[in-house]
Amino acid sequence: MNVVPPALARLIADLNRLPGIGRKTATRLALHIMRRPASEAQSLARDLAELHGAIRLCANCFAFSETDPCAICRDSERDSRLVCVVEEPADLMAIEKTGAFKGKYHILHGVLSPMDGIGPEELKVEALVERVRRQRVVEVLVATSSTVPGEATAAYLIKRLQEEGGVTVTRLACGIPMGMDIKYADELTLSRAIESRKDTRG
Amino acid sequence: MHGLFHQPLPPGQNLAVVLQVRDHGESDKIVTLYTRGLGKLASIAKGAKRSKKRFVNKLEPFSLLNVQLATSRSSSLMRLDEAELLAPYPALRQEYPQYLAATLLCELVLHWTREHDSDAELFDLLTWALSGLASGGEGRRTIAFFHIKLLEILGYRPSFDGCLDCGMLSAQKAPYRFSPLRNGLVCNSCEPAFSANSLPISMQTVQLLRKAQDLAQDKLERLRFSKGALLETLALLRRYDSHLLQRELQSWNFLC
């Protein structure tokens, strides 16, 4: 006997496919949507339906955006001679939240991962090189993660851009996180922190 | 560091190389390890994606670890409880060619071994190759040496001693071809028709491969391969992989 009506079962199965949502959470969410007014469900359905039609990739920086070029690329207040390279859109959001960066972005959409068949051609690398050449970029800040694939991707980009020439390539610093006791930092991080130490004279 | 390999470890501890790391759900990671005592195994590191303490910067590909593993009642995955970073091999992430080569080494171990089939000799070979790469060893050479020894350890040593049909190895019988199907060489007079799966191979490369098979691991560095011989060797090993594993290893695409 099937106690769950098919329409509800379908919704549970759909929600279940989302990351971090198991069957129980999916059931809870589905029942919640069921209990709320129909207009809320319709608004959710509309947002979902319009998502793929409305969002596209910015042709300049490859961020998700409703407009092309995106709001950041159009912003004349921002310095277009400074480009920050990140792995994915979520990294852009993290850097934007700090408010410390006033340049523009370039999103690679992945990292170099030979085992998964992802090489430089699968990422937006040539588009970056082309952009640096065309738009007279002065500095490229490579802000990929400090994981092994992120570092390897950074190494590749730095080499590629230096071959091209005419641009300063910088790398996001790597060191002791705020609030961490030096005693508990691993050797690699600590030695990196020492290498990238800063002159305090301002 | 190599002294460490021969000390008995406390129960539950194991020397391990990280072959592959995958995110699992919101906060966990599935880490595939090649351990010295237990062979290849998949383990789950609970909270590794979020925790700022326990696993930060340790569960990265190629790292040599001392791990504490526990079996789990509910799943075939082992639980990774603790990891001590013994060698992070920083050069393998700071140079793209070294990263490519190290990735192929790990992919080879991933596909050539079975779970829980331990082989200390293979483990030592892997750490030898990784530390060689990390100290600036040339990627293609290291891969060739590693691969030749890997096949030997696993019992898939191809024969380069002569033609499989007439047993001869001489320049008059050249050109020779390597047949992955028959696991050895065939000469031009025994099998003049070109078969789709076999690869032409020069006499110089045959001689180098024979020497590489006979030399001990620590003496391989003395062997000098010309660029042509090295490329021929890698093409042969790649063909052999795809024949015996019945799949294409992705990392090869970026190396040759």
PDB file of N, CA and C in Angstrom, chain B residues 106-155:
ATOM      1  N   CYS B 106      49.314   8.165  -9.084  1.00  0.00           N
ATOM      2  CA  CYS B 106      48.195   7.807  -8.207  1.00  0.00           C
ATOM      3  C   CYS B 106      47.086   7.107  -8.985  1.00  0.00           C
ATOM      4  N   GLU B 107      46.822   7.577 -10.203  1.00  0.00           N
ATOM      5  CA  GLU B 107      45.774   6.945 -10.998  1.00  0.00           C
ATOM      6  C   GLU B 107      46.172   5.514 -11.360  1.00  0.00           C
ATOM      7  N   LEU B 108      47.452   5.300 -11.617  1.00  0.00           N
ATOM      8  CA  LEU B 108      47.928   3.946 -11.911  1.00  0.00           C
ATOM      9  C   LEU B 108      47.699   3.018 -10.721  1.00  0.00           C
ATOM     10  N   VAL B 109      48.079   3.488  -9.538  1.00  0.00           N
ATOM     11  CA  VAL B 109      47.900   2.651  -8.338  1.00  0.00           C
ATOM     12  C   VAL B 109      46.408   2.411  -8.087  1.00  0.00           C
ATOM     13  N   LEU B 110      45.627   3.448  -8.310  1.00  0.00           N
ATOM     14  CA  LEU B 110      44.178   3.352  -8.105  1.00  0.00           C
ATOM     15  C   LEU B 110      43.568   2.235  -8.959  1.00  0.00           C
ATOM     16  N   HIS B 111      44.033   2.120 -10.204  1.00  0.00           N
ATOM     17  CA  HIS B 111      43.398   1.153 -11.099  1.00  0.00           C
ATOM     18  C   HIS B 111      44.114  -0.183 -11.216  1.00  0.00           C
ATOM     19  N   TRP B 112      45.389  -0.210 -10.845  1.00  0.00           N
ATOM     20  CA  TRP B 112      46.116  -1.473 -10.968  1.00  0.00           C
ATOM     21  C   TRP B 112      46.011  -2.339  -9.707  1.00  0.00           C
ATOM     22  N   THR B 113      45.518  -1.781  -8.612  1.00  0.00           N
ATOM     23  CA  THR B 113      45.464  -2.575  -7.378  1.00  0.00           C
ATOM     24  C   THR B 113      44.023  -2.852  -6.979  1.00  0.00           C
ATOM     25  N   ARG B 114      43.857  -3.879  -6.154  1.00  0.00           N
ATOM     26  CA  ARG B 114      42.533  -4.188  -5.619  1.00  0.00           C
ATOM     27  C   ARG B 114      42.463  -3.714  -4.179  1.00  0.00           C
ATOM     28  N   GLU B 115      41.252  -3.529  -3.679  1.00  0.00           N
ATOM     29  CA  GLU B 115      41.104  -3.079  -2.291  1.00  0.00           C
ATOM     30  C   GLU B 115      41.632  -4.144  -1.331  1.00  0.00           C
ATOM     31  N   HIS B 116      42.244  -3.678  -0.262  1.00  0.00           N
ATOM     32  CA  HIS B 116      42.734  -4.534   0.817  1.00  0.00           C
ATOM     33  C   HIS B 116      43.702  -5.614   0.350  1.00  0.00           C
ATOM     34  N   ASP B 117      44.451  -5.313  -0.699  1.00  0.00           N
ATOM     35  CA  ASP B 117      45.443  -6.259  -1.187  1.00  0.00           C
ATOM     36  C   ASP B 117      46.795  -5.573  -0.971  1.00  0.00           C
ATOM     37  N   SER B 118      47.407  -5.847   0.149  1.00  0.00           N
ATOM     38  CA  SER B 118      48.564  -5.037   0.531  1.00  0.00           C
ATOM     39  C   SER B 118      49.842  -5.507  -0.140  1.00  0.00           C
ATOM     40  N   ASP B 119      50.705  -4.571  -0.430  1.00  0.00           N
ATOM     41  CA  ASP B 119      51.987  -4.872  -1.035  1.00  0.00           C
ATOM     42  C   ASP B 119      52.979  -3.786  -0.616  1.00  0.00           C
ATOM     43  N   ALA B 120      53.787  -4.106   0.378  1.00  0.00           N
ATOM     44  CA  ALA B 120      54.706  -3.111   0.927  1.00  0.00           C
ATOM     45  C   ALA B 120      55.711  -2.652  -0.129  1.00  0.00           C
ATOM     46  N   GLU B 121      56.062  -3.566  -1.033  1.00  0.00           N
ATOM     47  CA  GLU B 121      57.032  -3.224  -2.072  1.00  0.00           C
ATOM     48  C   GLU B 121      56.471  -2.136  -2.997  1.00  0.00           C
ATOM     49  N   LEU B 122      55.206  -2.293  -3.338  1.00  0.00           N
ATOM     50  CA  LEU B 122      54.547  -1.300  -4.189  1.00  0.00           C
ATOM     51  C   LEU B 122      54.416   0.043  -3.461  1.00  0.00           C
ATOM     52  N   PHE B 123      54.097  -0.028  -2.178  1.00  0.00           N
ATOM     53  CA  PHE B 123      54.006   1.200  -1.383  1.00  0.00           C
ATOM     54  C   PHE B 123      55.345   1.943  -1.401  1.00  0.00           C
ATOM     55  N   ASP B 124      56.414   1.193  -1.187  1.00  0.00           N
ATOM     56  CA  ASP B 124      57.739   1.822  -1.171  1.00  0.00           C
ATOM     57  C   ASP B 124      58.093   2.397  -2.545  1.00  0.00           C
ATOM     58  N   LEU B 125      57.671   1.697  -3.591  1.00  0.00           N
ATOM     59  CA  LEU B 125      57.913   2.188  -4.947  1.00  0.00           C
ATOM     60  C   LEU B 125      57.182   3.516  -5.174  1.00  0.00           C
ATOM     61  N   LEU B 126      55.943   3.575  -4.695  1.00  0.00           N
ATOM     62  CA  LEU B 126      55.145   4.793  -4.859  1.00  0.00           C
ATOM     63  C   LEU B 126      55.770   5.972  -4.114  1.00  0.00           C
ATOM     64  N   THR B 127      56.171   5.765  -2.880  1.00  0.00           N
ATOM     65  CA  THR B 127      56.766   6.874  -2.126  1.00  0.00           C
ATOM     66  C   THR B 127      58.134   7.256  -2.715  1.00  0.00           C
ATOM     67  N   TRP B 128      58.835   6.260  -3.241  1.00  0.00           N
ATOM     68  CA  TRP B 128      60.115   6.552  -3.908  1.00  0.00           C
ATOM     69  C   TRP B 128      59.881   7.463  -5.113  1.00  0.00           C
ATOM     70  N   ALA B 129      58.871   7.117  -5.915  1.00  0.00           N
ATOM     71  CA  ALA B 129      58.593   7.908  -7.124  1.00  0.00           C
ATOM     72  C   ALA B 129      58.082   9.307  -6.766  1.00  0.00           C
ATOM     73  N   LEU B 130      57.200   9.387  -5.778  1.00  0.00           N
ATOM     74  CA  LEU B 130      56.662  10.699  -5.402  1.00  0.00           C
ATOM     75  C   LEU B 130      57.751  11.601  -4.828  1.00  0.00           C
ATOM     76  N   SER B 131      58.608  11.036  -3.982  1.00  0.00           N
ATOM     77  CA  SER B 131      59.629  11.910  -3.408  1.00  0.00           C
ATOM     78  C   SER B 131      60.673  12.277  -4.463  1.00  0.00           C
ATOM     79  N   GLY B 132      60.886  11.375  -5.431  1.00  0.00           N
ATOM     80  CA  GLY B 132      61.770  11.711  -6.552  1.00  0.00           C
ATOM     81  C   GLY B 132      61.220  12.882  -7.358  1.00  0.00           C
ATOM     82  N   LEU B 133      59.921  12.826  -7.641  1.00  0.00           N
ATOM     83  CA  LEU B 133      59.276  13.921  -8.378  1.00  0.00           C
ATOM     84  C   LEU B 133      59.339  15.216  -7.575  1.00  0.00           C
ATOM     85  N   ALA B 134      59.114  15.088  -6.273  1.00  0.00           N
ATOM     86  CA  ALA B 134      59.086  16.277  -5.419  1.00  0.00           C
ATOM     87  C   ALA B 134      60.455  16.937  -5.343  1.00  0.00           C
ATOM     88  N   SER B 135      61.517  16.143  -5.521  1.00  0.00           N
ATOM     89  CA  SER B 135      62.834  16.778  -5.479  1.00  0.00           C
ATOM     90  C   SER B 135      63.331  17.070  -6.892  1.00  0.00           C
ATOM     91  N   GLY B 136      62.394  17.228  -7.822  1.00  0.00           N
ATOM     92  CA  GLY B 136      62.760  17.739  -9.142  1.00  0.00           C
ATOM     93  C   GLY B 136      62.985  16.695 -10.212  1.00  0.00           C
ATOM     94  N   GLY B 137      62.686  15.417  -9.929  1.00  0.00           N
ATOM     95  CA  GLY B 137      62.856  14.362 -10.925  1.00  0.00           C
ATOM     96  C   GLY B 137      61.994  14.625 -12.150  1.00  0.00           C
ATOM     97  N   GLU B 138      62.512  14.272 -13.321  1.00  0.00           N
ATOM     98  CA  GLU B 138      61.766  14.540 -14.558  1.00  0.00           C
ATOM     99  C   GLU B 138      60.532  13.638 -14.601  1.00  0.00           C
ATOM    100  N   GLY B 139      59.377  14.233 -14.889  1.00  0.00           N
ATOM    101  CA  GLY B 139      58.100  13.528 -14.807  1.00  0.00           C
ATOM    102  C   GLY B 139      58.012  12.272 -15.656  1.00  0.00           C
ATOM    103  N   ARG B 140      58.340  12.387 -16.947  1.00  0.00           N
ATOM    104  CA  ARG B 140      58.157  11.251 -17.851  1.00  0.00           C
ATOM    105  C   ARG B 140      59.075  10.086 -17.493  1.00  0.00           C
ATOM    106  N   ARG B 141      60.319  10.409 -17.127  1.00  0.00           N
ATOM    107  CA  ARG B 141      61.273   9.372 -16.717  1.00  0.00           C
ATOM    108  C   ARG B 141      60.765   8.642 -15.493  1.00  0.00           C
ATOM    109  N   THR B 142      60.328   9.427 -14.491  1.00  0.00           N
ATOM    110  CA  THR B 142      59.855   8.832 -13.243  1.00  0.00           C
ATOM    111  C   THR B 142      58.666   7.916 -13.518  1.00  0.00           C
ATOM    112  N   ILE B 143      57.761   8.371 -14.388  1.00  0.00           N
ATOM    113  CA  ILE B 143      56.596   7.547 -14.710  1.00  0.00           C
ATOM    114  C   ILE B 143      57.027   6.240 -15.366  1.00  0.00           C
ATOM    115  N   ALA B 144      57.952   6.348 -16.312  1.00  0.00           N
ATOM    116  CA  ALA B 144      58.407   5.140 -17.009  1.00  0.00           C
ATOM    117  C   ALA B 144      59.004   4.136 -16.028  1.00  0.00           C
ATOM    118  N   PHE B 145      59.906   4.598 -15.170  1.00  0.00           N
ATOM    119  CA  PHE B 145      60.555   3.696 -14.202  1.00  0.00           C
ATOM    120  C   PHE B 145      59.528   3.106 -13.243  1.00  0.00           C
ATOM    121  N   PHE B 146      58.660   3.972 -12.744  1.00  0.00           N
ATOM    122  CA  PHE B 146      57.635   3.525 -11.800  1.00  0.00           C
ATOM    123  C   PHE B 146      56.757   2.459 -12.442  1.00  0.00           C
ATOM    124  N   HIS B 147      56.349   2.715 -13.684  1.00  0.00           N
ATOM    125  CA  HIS B 147      55.417   1.812 -14.348  1.00  0.00           C
ATOM    126  C   HIS B 147      56.058   0.450 -14.613  1.00  0.00           C
ATOM    127  N   ILE B 148      57.319   0.477 -15.062  1.00  0.00           N
ATOM    128  CA  ILE B 148      58.011  -0.787 -15.349  1.00  0.00           C
ATOM    129  C   ILE B 148      58.102  -1.634 -14.078  1.00  0.00           C
ATOM    130  N   LYS B 149      58.441  -0.976 -12.960  1.00  0.00           N
ATOM    131  CA  LYS B 149      58.565  -1.719 -11.694  1.00  0.00           C
ATOM    132  C   LYS B 149      57.205  -2.142 -11.153  1.00  0.00           C
ATOM    133  N   LEU B 150      56.191  -1.310 -11.369  1.00  0.00           N
ATOM    134  CA  LEU B 150      54.832  -1.651 -10.938  1.00  0.00           C
ATOM    135  C   LEU B 150      54.365  -2.952 -11.603  1.00  0.00           C
ATOM    136  N   LEU B 151      54.608  -3.060 -12.921  1.00  0.00           N
ATOM    137  CA  LEU B 151      54.187  -4.257 -13.647  1.00  0.00           C
ATOM    138  C   LEU B 151      54.908  -5.482 -13.122  1.00  0.00           C
ATOM    139  N   GLU B 152      56.173  -5.288 -12.768  1.00  0.00           N
ATOM    140  CA  GLU B 152      56.952  -6.399 -12.268  1.00  0.00           C
ATOM    141  C   GLU B 152      56.416  -6.874 -10.913  1.00  0.00           C
ATOM    142  N   ILE B 153      56.150  -5.911 -10.020  1.00  0.00           N
ATOM    143  CA  ILE B 153      55.656  -6.251  -8.686  1.00  0.00           C
ATOM    144  C   ILE B 153      54.305  -6.965  -8.776  1.00  0.00           C
ATOM    145  N   LEU B 154      53.474  -6.506  -9.712  1.00  0.00           N
ATOM    146  CA  LEU B 154      52.128  -7.072  -9.798  1.00  0.00           C
ATOM    147  C   LEU B 154      52.073  -8.351 -10.634  1.00  0.00           C
ATOM    148  N   GLY B 155      53.221  -8.728 -11.215  1.00  0.00           N
ATOM    149  CA  GLY B 155      53.251  -9.966 -11.987  1.00  0.00           C
ATOM    150  C   GLY B 155      52.794  -9.813 -13.427  1.00  0.00           C
TER     151      GLY B 155
END
